[in-house]
Short mmCIF file of N, CA and C and ligand atoms in Angstrom, two decimals:
data_model
loop_
_atom_site.label_atom_id
_atom_site.label_comp_id
_atom_site.label_asym_id
_atom_site.label_seq_id
_atom_site.Cartn_x
_atom_site.Cartn_y
_atom_site.Cartn_z
N MET Q 17 -159.54 41.15 -146.74
CA MET Q 17 -158.83 40.27 -147.68
C MET Q 17 -159.10 40.69 -149.12
N ASP Q 18 -158.15 40.43 -149.96
CA ASP Q 18 -158.29 40.71 -151.39
C ASP Q 18 -159.20 39.65 -152.01
N SER Q 19 -160.22 40.10 -152.73
CA SER Q 19 -161.15 39.14 -153.32
C SER Q 19 -160.60 38.55 -154.61
N HIS Q 20 -159.61 39.23 -155.19
CA HIS Q 20 -159.05 38.76 -156.45
C HIS Q 20 -157.84 37.89 -156.14
N ALA Q 21 -158.08 36.63 -155.85
CA ALA Q 21 -157.01 35.77 -155.36
C ALA Q 21 -156.82 34.57 -156.27
N GLU Q 22 -156.65 34.81 -157.55
CA GLU Q 22 -156.55 33.72 -158.51
C GLU Q 22 -155.22 33.74 -159.25
N GLU Q 23 -154.24 34.41 -158.66
CA GLU Q 23 -153.00 34.60 -159.40
C GLU Q 23 -151.87 33.71 -158.87
N THR Q 24 -150.74 33.77 -159.57
CA THR Q 24 -149.56 33.01 -159.18
C THR Q 24 -148.43 33.98 -158.84
N CYS Q 25 -147.77 33.74 -157.75
CA CYS Q 25 -146.64 34.58 -157.37
C CYS Q 25 -145.45 34.25 -158.27
N GLU Q 26 -144.85 35.26 -158.83
CA GLU Q 26 -143.73 35.03 -159.74
C GLU Q 26 -142.44 34.65 -159.01
N LEU Q 27 -142.42 34.83 -157.71
CA LEU Q 27 -141.20 34.52 -156.98
C LEU Q 27 -141.25 33.13 -156.36
N CYS Q 28 -142.26 32.86 -155.54
CA CYS Q 28 -142.33 31.54 -154.90
C CYS Q 28 -143.12 30.54 -155.73
N GLY Q 29 -143.91 31.04 -156.70
CA GLY Q 29 -144.65 30.15 -157.57
C GLY Q 29 -145.91 29.56 -156.97
N ARG Q 30 -146.28 30.01 -155.77
CA ARG Q 30 -147.50 29.47 -155.16
C ARG Q 30 -148.72 30.05 -155.85
N SER Q 31 -149.80 29.26 -155.89
CA SER Q 31 -151.06 29.74 -156.43
C SER Q 31 -152.19 28.83 -155.97
N PRO Q 32 -153.45 29.23 -156.04
CA PRO Q 32 -153.84 30.61 -156.38
C PRO Q 32 -153.77 31.51 -155.16
N LEU Q 33 -153.36 32.73 -155.39
CA LEU Q 33 -153.36 33.72 -154.32
C LEU Q 33 -153.43 35.12 -154.92
N ALA Q 34 -153.60 36.09 -154.06
CA ALA Q 34 -153.62 37.47 -154.52
C ALA Q 34 -152.18 37.97 -154.64
N THR Q 35 -151.90 38.69 -155.71
CA THR Q 35 -150.56 39.22 -155.86
C THR Q 35 -150.60 40.75 -155.84
N THR Q 36 -149.45 41.33 -155.61
CA THR Q 36 -149.30 42.78 -155.64
C THR Q 36 -148.16 43.09 -156.60
N VAL Q 37 -148.16 44.29 -157.12
CA VAL Q 37 -147.13 44.67 -158.09
C VAL Q 37 -145.88 45.14 -157.37
N HIS Q 38 -144.77 44.53 -157.73
CA HIS Q 38 -143.48 44.97 -157.21
C HIS Q 38 -142.67 45.56 -158.35
N HIS Q 39 -142.16 46.76 -158.16
CA HIS Q 39 -141.28 47.37 -159.16
C HIS Q 39 -139.89 46.80 -158.94
N LEU Q 40 -139.41 46.03 -159.91
CA LEU Q 40 -138.12 45.36 -159.75
C LEU Q 40 -137.01 46.37 -159.53
N THR Q 41 -137.10 47.50 -160.21
CA THR Q 41 -136.26 48.64 -159.86
C THR Q 41 -137.21 49.63 -159.20
N PRO Q 42 -136.99 49.91 -157.92
CA PRO Q 42 -137.95 50.76 -157.20
C PRO Q 42 -138.18 52.10 -157.91
N ARG Q 43 -139.41 52.58 -157.82
CA ARG Q 43 -139.74 53.86 -158.46
C ARG Q 43 -138.85 54.97 -157.95
N GLU Q 44 -138.53 54.90 -156.66
CA GLU Q 44 -137.67 55.93 -156.07
C GLU Q 44 -136.29 55.93 -156.70
N GLU Q 45 -135.93 54.80 -157.32
CA GLU Q 45 -134.61 54.68 -157.93
C GLU Q 45 -134.72 54.76 -159.45
N GLY Q 46 -135.80 55.30 -159.93
CA GLY Q 46 -135.94 55.52 -161.37
C GLY Q 46 -136.60 54.37 -162.12
N GLY Q 47 -137.28 53.48 -161.42
CA GLY Q 47 -137.82 52.30 -162.08
C GLY Q 47 -139.29 52.37 -162.47
N SER Q 48 -139.87 53.56 -162.50
CA SER Q 48 -141.32 53.63 -162.75
C SER Q 48 -141.74 53.07 -164.09
N SER Q 49 -140.85 53.10 -165.09
CA SER Q 49 -141.24 52.55 -166.40
C SER Q 49 -140.52 51.24 -166.68
N LEU Q 50 -139.86 50.69 -165.67
CA LEU Q 50 -139.12 49.43 -165.84
C LEU Q 50 -140.00 48.25 -165.43
N PRO Q 51 -139.55 47.02 -165.70
CA PRO Q 51 -140.41 45.85 -165.45
C PRO Q 51 -140.89 45.71 -164.00
N THR Q 52 -142.07 45.14 -163.87
CA THR Q 52 -142.63 44.85 -162.56
C THR Q 52 -142.84 43.34 -162.45
N ALA Q 53 -143.07 42.86 -161.24
CA ALA Q 53 -143.36 41.45 -161.03
C ALA Q 53 -144.59 41.36 -160.15
N ARG Q 54 -145.35 40.26 -160.31
CA ARG Q 54 -146.51 40.03 -159.45
C ARG Q 54 -146.07 39.13 -158.31
N LEU Q 55 -146.06 39.67 -157.12
CA LEU Q 55 -145.61 38.90 -155.97
C LEU Q 55 -146.74 38.73 -154.96
N CYS Q 56 -146.74 37.58 -154.29
CA CYS Q 56 -147.72 37.39 -153.22
C CYS Q 56 -147.32 38.29 -152.06
N ARG Q 57 -148.26 38.49 -151.16
CA ARG Q 57 -148.00 39.42 -150.08
C ARG Q 57 -146.82 38.98 -149.21
N ALA Q 58 -146.71 37.69 -148.99
CA ALA Q 58 -145.63 37.18 -148.14
C ALA Q 58 -144.26 37.48 -148.76
N CYS Q 59 -144.12 37.19 -150.05
CA CYS Q 59 -142.85 37.44 -150.73
C CYS Q 59 -142.55 38.93 -150.78
N HIS Q 60 -143.58 39.70 -151.09
CA HIS Q 60 -143.38 41.14 -151.22
C HIS Q 60 -142.93 41.74 -149.89
N ARG Q 61 -143.59 41.32 -148.83
CA ARG Q 61 -143.22 41.87 -147.52
C ARG Q 61 -141.83 41.41 -147.10
N GLN Q 62 -141.54 40.16 -147.37
CA GLN Q 62 -140.23 39.64 -147.00
C GLN Q 62 -139.12 40.38 -147.74
N LEU Q 63 -139.36 40.59 -149.00
CA LEU Q 63 -138.41 41.30 -149.85
C LEU Q 63 -138.09 42.68 -149.30
N HIS Q 64 -139.14 43.43 -148.97
CA HIS Q 64 -138.92 44.78 -148.49
C HIS Q 64 -138.47 44.81 -147.03
N ALA Q 65 -138.65 43.70 -146.33
CA ALA Q 65 -138.15 43.62 -144.96
C ALA Q 65 -136.64 43.36 -144.98
N LEU Q 66 -136.19 42.63 -145.98
CA LEU Q 66 -134.76 42.30 -146.06
C LEU Q 66 -133.94 43.42 -146.69
N PHE Q 67 -134.54 44.11 -147.64
CA PHE Q 67 -133.76 45.09 -148.40
C PHE Q 67 -134.46 46.44 -148.48
N THR Q 68 -133.67 47.48 -148.43
CA THR Q 68 -134.21 48.80 -148.72
C THR Q 68 -134.24 48.96 -150.24
N ASN Q 69 -134.96 49.94 -150.71
CA ASN Q 69 -135.00 50.18 -152.16
C ASN Q 69 -133.61 50.40 -152.71
N ARG Q 70 -132.81 51.09 -151.93
CA ARG Q 70 -131.43 51.34 -152.35
C ARG Q 70 -130.64 50.04 -152.43
N ASP Q 71 -130.83 49.16 -151.44
CA ASP Q 71 -130.15 47.86 -151.45
C ASP Q 71 -130.48 47.10 -152.73
N LEU Q 72 -131.75 47.11 -153.13
CA LEU Q 72 -132.17 46.35 -154.31
C LEU Q 72 -131.37 46.79 -155.53
N VAL Q 73 -131.14 48.06 -155.63
CA VAL Q 73 -130.41 48.59 -156.78
C VAL Q 73 -128.91 48.33 -156.66
N THR Q 74 -128.35 48.66 -155.50
CA THR Q 74 -126.90 48.51 -155.36
C THR Q 74 -126.47 47.05 -155.38
N ALA Q 75 -127.33 46.15 -154.90
CA ALA Q 75 -126.99 44.72 -154.91
C ALA Q 75 -127.40 44.05 -156.22
N GLY Q 76 -127.99 44.83 -157.12
CA GLY Q 76 -128.38 44.26 -158.41
C GLY Q 76 -129.56 43.32 -158.33
N LEU Q 77 -130.41 43.50 -157.33
CA LEU Q 77 -131.56 42.60 -157.15
C LEU Q 77 -132.78 43.14 -157.90
N THR Q 78 -132.58 43.45 -159.16
CA THR Q 78 -133.65 44.08 -159.94
C THR Q 78 -134.22 43.13 -160.99
N THR Q 79 -133.93 41.85 -160.87
CA THR Q 79 -134.58 40.84 -161.72
C THR Q 79 -135.05 39.72 -160.80
N LEU Q 80 -136.06 38.96 -161.25
CA LEU Q 80 -136.55 37.85 -160.45
C LEU Q 80 -135.44 36.82 -160.24
N GLU Q 81 -134.64 36.62 -161.27
CA GLU Q 81 -133.55 35.64 -161.20
C GLU Q 81 -132.54 36.03 -160.12
N ALA Q 82 -132.18 37.30 -160.08
CA ALA Q 82 -131.23 37.77 -159.07
C ALA Q 82 -131.81 37.62 -157.67
N LEU Q 83 -133.10 37.89 -157.53
CA LEU Q 83 -133.74 37.75 -156.22
C LEU Q 83 -133.72 36.30 -155.77
N ARG Q 84 -134.02 35.38 -156.70
CA ARG Q 84 -134.04 33.96 -156.35
C ARG Q 84 -132.66 33.47 -155.95
N GLN Q 85 -131.64 34.08 -156.50
CA GLN Q 85 -130.28 33.61 -156.21
C GLN Q 85 -129.67 34.27 -154.98
N ASN Q 86 -130.31 35.32 -154.48
CA ASN Q 86 -129.80 35.95 -153.27
C ASN Q 86 -129.93 34.96 -152.12
N PRO Q 87 -128.86 34.74 -151.33
CA PRO Q 87 -128.90 33.71 -150.28
C PRO Q 87 -130.03 33.90 -149.28
N GLN Q 88 -130.31 35.13 -148.89
CA GLN Q 88 -131.38 35.37 -147.92
C GLN Q 88 -132.74 35.06 -148.51
N MET Q 89 -132.95 35.47 -149.76
CA MET Q 89 -134.23 35.18 -150.42
C MET Q 89 -134.35 33.70 -150.73
N ALA Q 90 -133.25 33.06 -151.10
CA ALA Q 90 -133.28 31.63 -151.43
C ALA Q 90 -133.71 30.83 -150.21
N ALA Q 91 -133.20 31.21 -149.03
CA ALA Q 91 -133.56 30.50 -147.80
C ALA Q 91 -135.04 30.72 -147.51
N TYR Q 92 -135.51 31.92 -147.70
CA TYR Q 92 -136.92 32.23 -147.49
C TYR Q 92 -137.80 31.46 -148.47
N LEU Q 93 -137.41 31.45 -149.75
CA LEU Q 93 -138.22 30.80 -150.78
C LEU Q 93 -138.33 29.31 -150.56
N LYS Q 94 -137.24 28.71 -150.10
CA LYS Q 94 -137.24 27.28 -149.83
C LYS Q 94 -138.31 26.94 -148.79
N TRP Q 95 -138.45 27.86 -147.84
CA TRP Q 95 -139.41 27.66 -146.77
C TRP Q 95 -140.84 28.01 -147.21
N ILE Q 96 -141.00 29.15 -147.89
CA ILE Q 96 -142.35 29.60 -148.22
C ILE Q 96 -143.04 28.66 -149.20
N ARG Q 97 -142.27 27.99 -150.05
CA ARG Q 97 -142.87 27.09 -151.04
C ARG Q 97 -143.60 25.94 -150.39
N LYS Q 98 -143.26 25.67 -149.13
CA LYS Q 98 -143.93 24.58 -148.41
C LYS Q 98 -145.17 25.08 -147.69
N GLN Q 99 -145.38 26.39 -147.67
CA GLN Q 99 -146.53 26.96 -146.97
C GLN Q 99 -147.73 27.03 -147.90
N PRO Q 100 -148.94 26.82 -147.36
CA PRO Q 100 -150.14 26.94 -148.20
C PRO Q 100 -150.30 28.38 -148.68
N PRO Q 101 -150.95 28.56 -149.86
CA PRO Q 101 -151.06 29.90 -150.43
C PRO Q 101 -151.70 30.93 -149.51
N GLY Q 102 -152.58 30.48 -148.63
CA GLY Q 102 -153.27 31.43 -147.77
C GLY Q 102 -152.47 31.83 -146.53
N ALA Q 103 -151.32 31.21 -146.31
CA ALA Q 103 -150.56 31.46 -145.10
C ALA Q 103 -150.02 32.89 -145.05
N GLU Q 104 -150.06 33.47 -143.88
CA GLU Q 104 -149.53 34.81 -143.67
C GLU Q 104 -148.39 34.70 -142.67
N PRO Q 105 -147.22 34.32 -143.14
CA PRO Q 105 -146.12 34.06 -142.22
C PRO Q 105 -145.64 35.32 -141.50
N LYS Q 106 -145.10 35.11 -140.35
CA LYS Q 106 -144.52 36.23 -139.60
C LYS Q 106 -143.24 36.69 -140.30
N LEU Q 107 -143.06 37.97 -140.29
CA LEU Q 107 -141.88 38.51 -140.95
C LEU Q 107 -140.63 38.30 -140.11
N ARG Q 108 -139.55 38.07 -140.83
CA ARG Q 108 -138.26 38.02 -140.16
C ARG Q 108 -137.51 39.26 -140.62
N LYS Q 109 -137.74 40.31 -139.93
CA LYS Q 109 -137.19 41.59 -140.36
C LYS Q 109 -135.72 41.71 -139.99
N SER Q 110 -134.95 42.19 -140.94
CA SER Q 110 -133.54 42.38 -140.63
C SER Q 110 -133.35 43.71 -139.91
N ARG Q 111 -132.42 43.74 -139.02
CA ARG Q 111 -132.14 44.94 -138.25
C ARG Q 111 -131.70 46.08 -139.18
N HIS Q 112 -131.01 45.69 -140.20
CA HIS Q 112 -130.50 46.61 -141.19
C HIS Q 112 -131.61 47.52 -141.73
N VAL Q 113 -132.72 46.92 -142.16
CA VAL Q 113 -133.81 47.70 -142.75
C VAL Q 113 -134.57 48.47 -141.68
N ARG Q 114 -134.81 47.81 -140.55
CA ARG Q 114 -135.60 48.42 -139.50
C ARG Q 114 -134.96 49.75 -139.05
N GLY Q 115 -133.65 49.76 -138.99
CA GLY Q 115 -132.95 50.95 -138.54
C GLY Q 115 -133.13 52.16 -139.46
N LYS Q 116 -133.53 51.89 -140.70
CA LYS Q 116 -133.66 52.97 -141.66
C LYS Q 116 -135.07 53.52 -141.76
N ARG Q 117 -136.02 52.95 -140.98
CA ARG Q 117 -137.39 53.42 -141.11
C ARG Q 117 -137.79 54.31 -139.94
ZN1 ZN E 220 -144.65 34.49 -153.27
ZN1 ZN E 221 -142.17 46.02 -153.92
#
């Protein structure tokens, strides 16, 4: 477990928990010097389970606001906000992403 668990997730807003850095525009898509967000592990994993790096760019999901408004993420966020910060929910992986790995 991460010992540094005093942060707030910028997507679901839960705290305190450990966050990881998400490149809002994936580095593979030229986003290495563009804004990042601090996301909890659950949000980060869910995000990358739903979308490929390419999807994030082509669908314009490169801001926190756009991510919150995406129907799939909105449904997830509505649910995760009710979960305690320490929860490690099971992923609901989309077939779309799985096929590309
Ligand atoms: Zn989160
Ligand atoms: Zn990420």
